[in-house]
Amino acid sequence: MDFITVERKVLRKNDELAAENRARFNGAGVYVLNLLSSPGAGKTTLLEQTIRLLDGRPRAAVVEGDVQTDHDARRIAATGAPVVQIVTNGACHLEAKLVQDALGSLDMDGVELLLIENVGNLVCPASFDLGEHKKVVIASTTEGADKPVKYPKVFRVSDVCLLNKIDLLPHVDFDVDEFLNYARTTNPDLRFFQTSARTGEGLEPWVDWLRDNAPGRS
Ligand SMILES: Nc1nc2c(ncn2[C@@H]2O[C@H](COP(=O)(O)OP(=O)(O)OP(=O)(O)O)[C@@H](O)[C@H]2O)c(=O)[nH]1
Ligand SMILES: [Mg+2]
């Protein structure tokens, strides 16, 4: 009972800070996406390729979330985009306060699109609003097609779903239609993109969607 009360308080406080973040993003005209996936689904690789394809239209910045290391921030920095790394030191998700604090170290000059890579985990990150406009869940073809029904919350709270690593389909036992059916059953409003961050296949429609949506701030 006490535990549940504490958890509710933590979430309520997080929601307040997330609302502050969202107001700040809206005030600055920055469109924000929160990227969620299991470890290794390809979030950072997708970000690297996406930033290169966007080519500054819109100008993007990245917040990286990891349990340890600044490996991902270094990879993003190599693209030239502004980036800040949050190391959670064991925590399995980002929280609004961590993002708020990290923004102080990020060059947001001229930035219209902020991409937040959450800690690789399909469970905890789904419960914490960071102040983003939309959540994007990334699944990959090496994870099994039943993830939308095994981890439904992350698919329910997301607006967009990327199915990544489609270049591996000939080599893995993954039924795309089964995955799409499971995902649509969990969330009928999900918008899908099938991508390979390795070959670039399917990235153009995703980048077009970003370009269409980034200026249409809510
Ligand atoms: N074949 C193939 N490999 C990919 C693709 N996208 C990413 N990878 C590989 O998958 C591995 C993990 O990719 P990352 O981009 O680091 O994944 P991540 O989701 O950022 O991982 P965490 O930050 O640790 O959760 C790397 O070896 C990538 O090269 C893809 O579309 N196809
Ligand atoms: Mg990563």
CSV table of C-alpha atoms and ligand atoms in Angstrom, one decimal:
chain,number,residue,atom,x,y,z
A,1,MET,CA,0.0,0.0,0.0
A,2,ASP,CA,2.7,2.5,1.0
A,3,PHE,CA,4.8,1.4,-2.0
A,4,ILE,CA,1.9,2.2,-4.4
A,5,THR,CA,1.4,5.6,-2.8
A,6,VAL,CA,5.1,6.5,-3.2
A,7,GLU,CA,5.0,5.3,-6.8
A,8,ARG,CA,2.0,7.5,-7.5
A,9,LYS,CA,3.7,10.5,-6.0
A,10,VAL,CA,6.8,9.9,-8.1
A,11,LEU,CA,4.7,9.7,-11.3
A,12,ARG,CA,2.7,12.8,-10.4
A,13,LYS,CA,5.9,14.8,-9.7
A,14,ASN,CA,7.3,13.5,-13.0
A,15,ASP,CA,4.2,14.6,-14.9
A,16,GLU,CA,4.5,18.1,-13.5
A,17,LEU,CA,8.1,18.4,-14.6
A,18,ALA,CA,7.2,16.9,-18.0
A,19,ALA,CA,4.5,19.5,-18.4
A,20,GLU,CA,7.1,22.2,-17.7
A,21,ASN,CA,9.4,20.7,-20.3
A,22,ARG,CA,6.5,20.5,-22.9
A,23,ALA,CA,5.7,24.2,-22.2
A,24,ARG,CA,9.3,25.1,-22.7
A,25,PHE,CA,9.5,23.1,-26.0
A,26,ASN,CA,6.3,24.6,-27.3
A,27,GLY,CA,7.5,28.1,-26.4
A,28,ALA,CA,10.8,27.5,-28.3
A,29,GLY,CA,9.0,25.9,-31.3
A,30,VAL,CA,10.8,22.5,-30.8
A,31,TYR,CA,9.1,19.3,-31.8
A,32,VAL,CA,10.1,16.4,-29.5
A,33,LEU,CA,10.1,12.7,-29.9
A,34,ASN,CA,10.9,10.1,-27.2
A,35,LEU,CA,12.4,6.9,-28.8
A,36,LEU,CA,11.7,3.7,-27.0
A,37,SER,CA,12.9,0.1,-27.7
A,38,SER,CA,14.6,-2.9,-26.2
A,39,PRO,CA,18.4,-2.8,-26.0
A,40,GLY,CA,20.0,-3.0,-29.4
A,41,ALA,CA,16.9,-2.6,-31.6
A,42,GLY,CA,18.8,0.1,-33.5
A,43,LYS,CA,17.8,3.5,-31.9
A,44,THR,CA,21.3,5.1,-32.2
A,45,THR,CA,21.9,3.7,-35.7
A,46,LEU,CA,18.5,5.0,-36.8
A,47,LEU,CA,19.3,8.4,-35.3
A,48,GLU,CA,22.7,8.6,-37.0
A,49,GLN,CA,21.1,7.8,-40.4
A,50,THR,CA,18.1,10.0,-39.8
A,51,ILE,CA,20.2,13.0,-38.9
A,52,ARG,CA,22.3,12.6,-42.0
A,53,LEU,CA,19.2,12.3,-44.2
A,54,LEU,CA,17.6,15.3,-42.6
A,55,ASP,CA,20.7,17.3,-43.5
A,56,GLY,CA,19.7,20.2,-41.2
A,57,ARG,CA,16.0,20.4,-42.5
A,58,PRO,CA,14.8,20.5,-39.7
A,59,ARG,CA,17.8,21.1,-37.5
A,60,ALA,CA,17.9,18.3,-35.0
A,61,ALA,CA,19.5,17.8,-31.6
A,62,VAL,CA,19.7,14.6,-29.5
A,63,VAL,CA,19.4,13.7,-25.8
A,64,GLU,CA,20.9,10.2,-25.2
A,65,GLY,CA,19.9,8.1,-22.3
A,66,ASP,CA,21.9,5.1,-21.2
A,67,VAL,CA,22.6,3.2,-18.0
A,68,GLN,CA,26.3,3.6,-18.5
A,69,THR,CA,28.8,5.1,-21.0
A,70,ASP,CA,28.7,7.9,-23.4
A,71,HIS,CA,29.2,5.6,-26.4
A,72,ASP,CA,25.9,6.7,-28.1
A,73,ALA,CA,26.5,10.4,-27.5
A,74,ARG,CA,29.9,10.0,-29.2
A,75,ARG,CA,28.3,8.3,-32.2
A,76,ILE,CA,25.7,11.2,-32.5
A,77,ALA,CA,28.4,13.8,-32.1
A,78,ALA,CA,30.2,12.4,-35.1
A,79,THR,CA,27.2,13.4,-37.2
A,80,GLY,CA,27.7,17.1,-36.1
A,81,ALA,CA,24.3,17.3,-34.3
A,82,PRO,CA,24.2,18.8,-30.8
A,83,VAL,CA,24.0,16.0,-28.3
A,84,VAL,CA,24.0,15.5,-24.5
A,85,GLN,CA,24.4,12.2,-22.7
A,86,ILE,CA,22.4,11.3,-19.6
A,87,VAL,CA,23.9,8.4,-17.7
A,88,THR,CA,21.2,7.0,-15.3
A,89,ASN,CA,23.7,4.9,-13.3
A,90,GLY,CA,21.5,1.9,-13.2
A,91,ALA,CA,18.0,3.4,-13.6
A,92,CYS,CA,16.1,1.7,-16.3
A,93,HIS,CA,14.4,4.8,-17.8
A,94,LEU,CA,14.7,8.5,-18.3
A,95,GLU,CA,12.6,10.9,-16.2
A,96,ALA,CA,11.5,14.5,-16.9
A,97,LYS,CA,13.8,16.0,-14.4
A,98,LEU,CA,16.9,14.3,-16.0
A,99,VAL,CA,15.9,15.7,-19.4
A,100,GLN,CA,15.2,19.2,-17.9
A,101,ASP,CA,18.7,19.2,-16.3
A,102,ALA,CA,20.4,17.9,-19.4
A,103,LEU,CA,18.9,20.7,-21.6
A,104,GLY,CA,21.2,23.1,-19.8
A,105,SER,CA,24.1,21.4,-21.5
A,106,LEU,CA,22.6,21.2,-25.0
A,107,ASP,CA,23.1,23.8,-27.7
A,108,MET,CA,19.5,24.4,-28.8
A,109,ASP,CA,20.2,27.3,-31.0
A,110,GLY,CA,18.1,27.0,-34.1
A,111,VAL,CA,17.0,23.5,-33.2
A,112,GLU,CA,13.5,22.5,-34.3
A,113,LEU,CA,13.5,18.8,-33.6
A,114,LEU,CA,14.7,17.2,-30.4
A,115,LEU,CA,15.1,13.4,-30.5
A,116,ILE,CA,15.4,11.7,-27.1
A,117,GLU,CA,16.8,8.2,-27.1
A,118,ASN,CA,15.5,6.5,-24.0
A,119,VAL,CA,17.3,3.7,-22.1
A,120,GLY,CA,16.9,0.4,-23.9
A,121,ASN,CA,14.0,-1.2,-22.2
A,122,LEU,CA,10.4,-2.0,-23.3
A,123,VAL,CA,8.8,-1.6,-19.8
A,124,CYS,CA,9.8,1.3,-17.5
A,125,PRO,CA,10.3,4.1,-20.1
A,126,ALA,CA,6.6,3.7,-21.2
A,127,SER,CA,5.4,5.1,-17.8
A,128,PHE,CA,7.5,8.3,-17.7
A,129,ASP,CA,6.4,11.3,-19.7
A,130,LEU,CA,9.4,13.4,-20.6
A,131,GLY,CA,7.5,16.3,-22.1
A,132,GLU,CA,7.7,14.9,-25.6
A,133,HIS,CA,5.0,15.4,-28.3
A,134,LYS,CA,5.0,11.8,-29.4
A,135,LYS,CA,6.6,8.5,-28.4
A,136,VAL,CA,8.1,6.3,-31.1
A,137,VAL,CA,8.5,2.6,-30.4
A,138,ILE,CA,11.2,0.7,-32.3
A,139,ALA,CA,11.0,-3.0,-32.7
A,140,SER,CA,13.4,-5.1,-34.7
A,141,THR,CA,13.2,-8.3,-36.7
A,142,THR,CA,15.5,-10.2,-34.3
A,143,GLU,CA,13.2,-9.8,-31.3
A,144,GLY,CA,10.3,-12.0,-32.2
A,145,ALA,CA,6.9,-10.9,-33.6
A,146,ASP,CA,4.9,-11.2,-30.4
A,147,LYS,CA,6.5,-8.2,-28.6
A,148,PRO,CA,3.4,-6.0,-29.0
A,149,VAL,CA,1.3,-8.4,-27.0
A,150,LYS,CA,4.0,-9.2,-24.4
A,151,TYR,CA,4.9,-5.6,-23.8
A,152,PRO,CA,1.6,-3.9,-24.7
A,153,LYS,CA,2.0,-0.6,-22.8
A,154,VAL,CA,4.9,0.7,-24.8
A,155,PHE,CA,3.0,0.0,-28.0
A,156,ARG,CA,-0.2,1.6,-26.6
A,157,VAL,CA,1.4,4.9,-25.5
A,158,SER,CA,3.3,5.3,-28.8
A,159,ASP,CA,2.0,7.0,-31.9
A,160,VAL,CA,4.6,5.7,-34.3
A,161,CYS,CA,6.2,2.2,-34.6
A,162,LEU,CA,9.4,1.5,-36.6
A,163,LEU,CA,10.1,-2.1,-37.5
A,164,ASN,CA,13.9,-2.0,-37.9
A,165,LYS,CA,16.4,-4.5,-39.3
A,166,ILE,CA,14.2,-5.5,-42.2
A,167,ASP,CA,17.4,-6.4,-44.1
A,168,LEU,CA,17.7,-9.4,-41.8
A,169,LEU,CA,14.2,-10.8,-42.7
A,170,PRO,CA,15.7,-13.5,-45.0
A,171,HIS,CA,17.8,-14.8,-42.1
A,172,VAL,CA,15.4,-14.6,-39.1
A,173,ASP,CA,12.2,-16.3,-38.2
A,174,PHE,CA,10.0,-13.2,-38.1
A,175,ASP,CA,6.5,-12.9,-39.6
A,176,VAL,CA,5.9,-9.3,-40.4
A,177,ASP,CA,2.2,-9.7,-40.9
A,178,GLU,CA,1.9,-11.4,-37.5
A,179,PHE,CA,3.8,-8.5,-35.9
A,180,LEU,CA,1.7,-5.9,-37.6
A,181,ASN,CA,-1.5,-7.7,-36.5
A,182,TYR,CA,-0.4,-7.9,-32.9
A,183,ALA,CA,0.7,-4.3,-32.9
A,184,ARG,CA,-2.6,-3.1,-34.5
A,185,THR,CA,-4.6,-5.2,-32.0
A,186,THR,CA,-2.7,-3.4,-29.2
A,187,ASN,CA,-3.0,0.0,-30.7
A,188,PRO,CA,-5.1,0.5,-33.8
A,189,ASP,CA,-3.8,4.1,-34.3
A,190,LEU,CA,-0.1,3.2,-34.6
A,191,ARG,CA,1.6,4.5,-37.7
A,192,PHE,CA,4.2,2.1,-39.1
A,193,PHE,CA,7.5,2.4,-40.9
A,194,GLN,CA,9.6,-0.6,-41.9
A,195,THR,CA,13.3,0.4,-41.9
A,196,SER,CA,16.8,-0.8,-42.2
A,197,ALA,CA,19.3,1.5,-40.6
A,198,ARG,CA,22.0,-0.7,-42.1
A,199,THR,CA,20.9,-0.5,-45.8
A,200,GLY,CA,18.8,2.7,-45.6
A,201,GLU,CA,15.7,0.9,-47.0
A,202,GLY,CA,12.5,2.5,-45.7
A,203,LEU,CA,14.2,5.6,-44.2
A,204,GLU,CA,12.9,8.1,-46.7
A,205,PRO,CA,9.2,7.8,-45.7
A,206,TRP,CA,10.3,8.1,-42.0
A,207,VAL,CA,12.3,11.2,-42.7
A,208,ASP,CA,9.4,12.7,-44.8
A,209,TRP,CA,7.1,12.0,-41.8
A,210,LEU,CA,9.5,13.9,-39.5
A,211,ARG,CA,9.7,16.8,-42.0
A,212,ASP,CA,5.9,16.9,-42.2
A,213,ASN,CA,5.4,16.8,-38.4
A,214,ALA,CA,8.3,18.8,-37.0
A,215,PRO,CA,6.9,22.2,-38.0
A,216,GLY,CA,3.3,21.2,-37.0
A,217,ARG,CA,3.9,21.7,-33.2
A,218,SER,CA,1.0,20.9,-30.9
B,1,LIG,N1,21.4,-5.7,-39.8
B,1,LIG,C1,21.0,-4.6,-39.1
B,1,LIG,N2,21.7,-4.2,-38.0
B,1,LIG,C2,21.3,-3.1,-37.4
B,1,LIG,C3,20.3,-2.2,-37.9
B,1,LIG,N3,20.1,-1.2,-37.0
B,1,LIG,C4,21.1,-1.4,-36.1
B,1,LIG,N4,21.8,-2.5,-36.3
B,1,LIG,C5,22.9,-3.0,-35.5
B,1,LIG,O1,22.3,-3.4,-34.2
B,1,LIG,C6,23.3,-3.2,-33.2
B,1,LIG,C7,22.7,-2.3,-32.1
B,1,LIG,O2,22.4,-1.0,-32.7
B,1,LIG,P1,22.2,0.3,-31.9
B,1,LIG,O3,21.9,1.4,-32.8
B,1,LIG,O4,23.4,0.5,-31.0
B,1,LIG,O5,21.0,-0.1,-31.0
B,1,LIG,P2,20.4,0.8,-29.7
B,1,LIG,O6,18.9,0.5,-29.8
B,1,LIG,O7,20.8,2.2,-29.8
B,1,LIG,O8,21.0,0.1,-28.5
B,1,LIG,P3,21.0,0.6,-27.0
B,1,LIG,O9,21.3,2.0,-27.0
B,1,LIG,O10,22.1,-0.2,-26.3
B,1,LIG,O11,19.7,0.2,-26.4
B,1,LIG,C8,24.5,-2.6,-33.9
B,1,LIG,O12,25.4,-3.6,-34.1
B,1,LIG,C9,23.9,-2.0,-35.2
B,1,LIG,O13,24.9,-2.0,-36.2
B,1,LIG,C10,19.6,-2.6,-39.1
B,1,LIG,O14,18.6,-2.0,-39.6
B,1,LIG,N5,20.0,-3.8,-39.7
B,2,MG,MG,21.6,3.4,-28.4
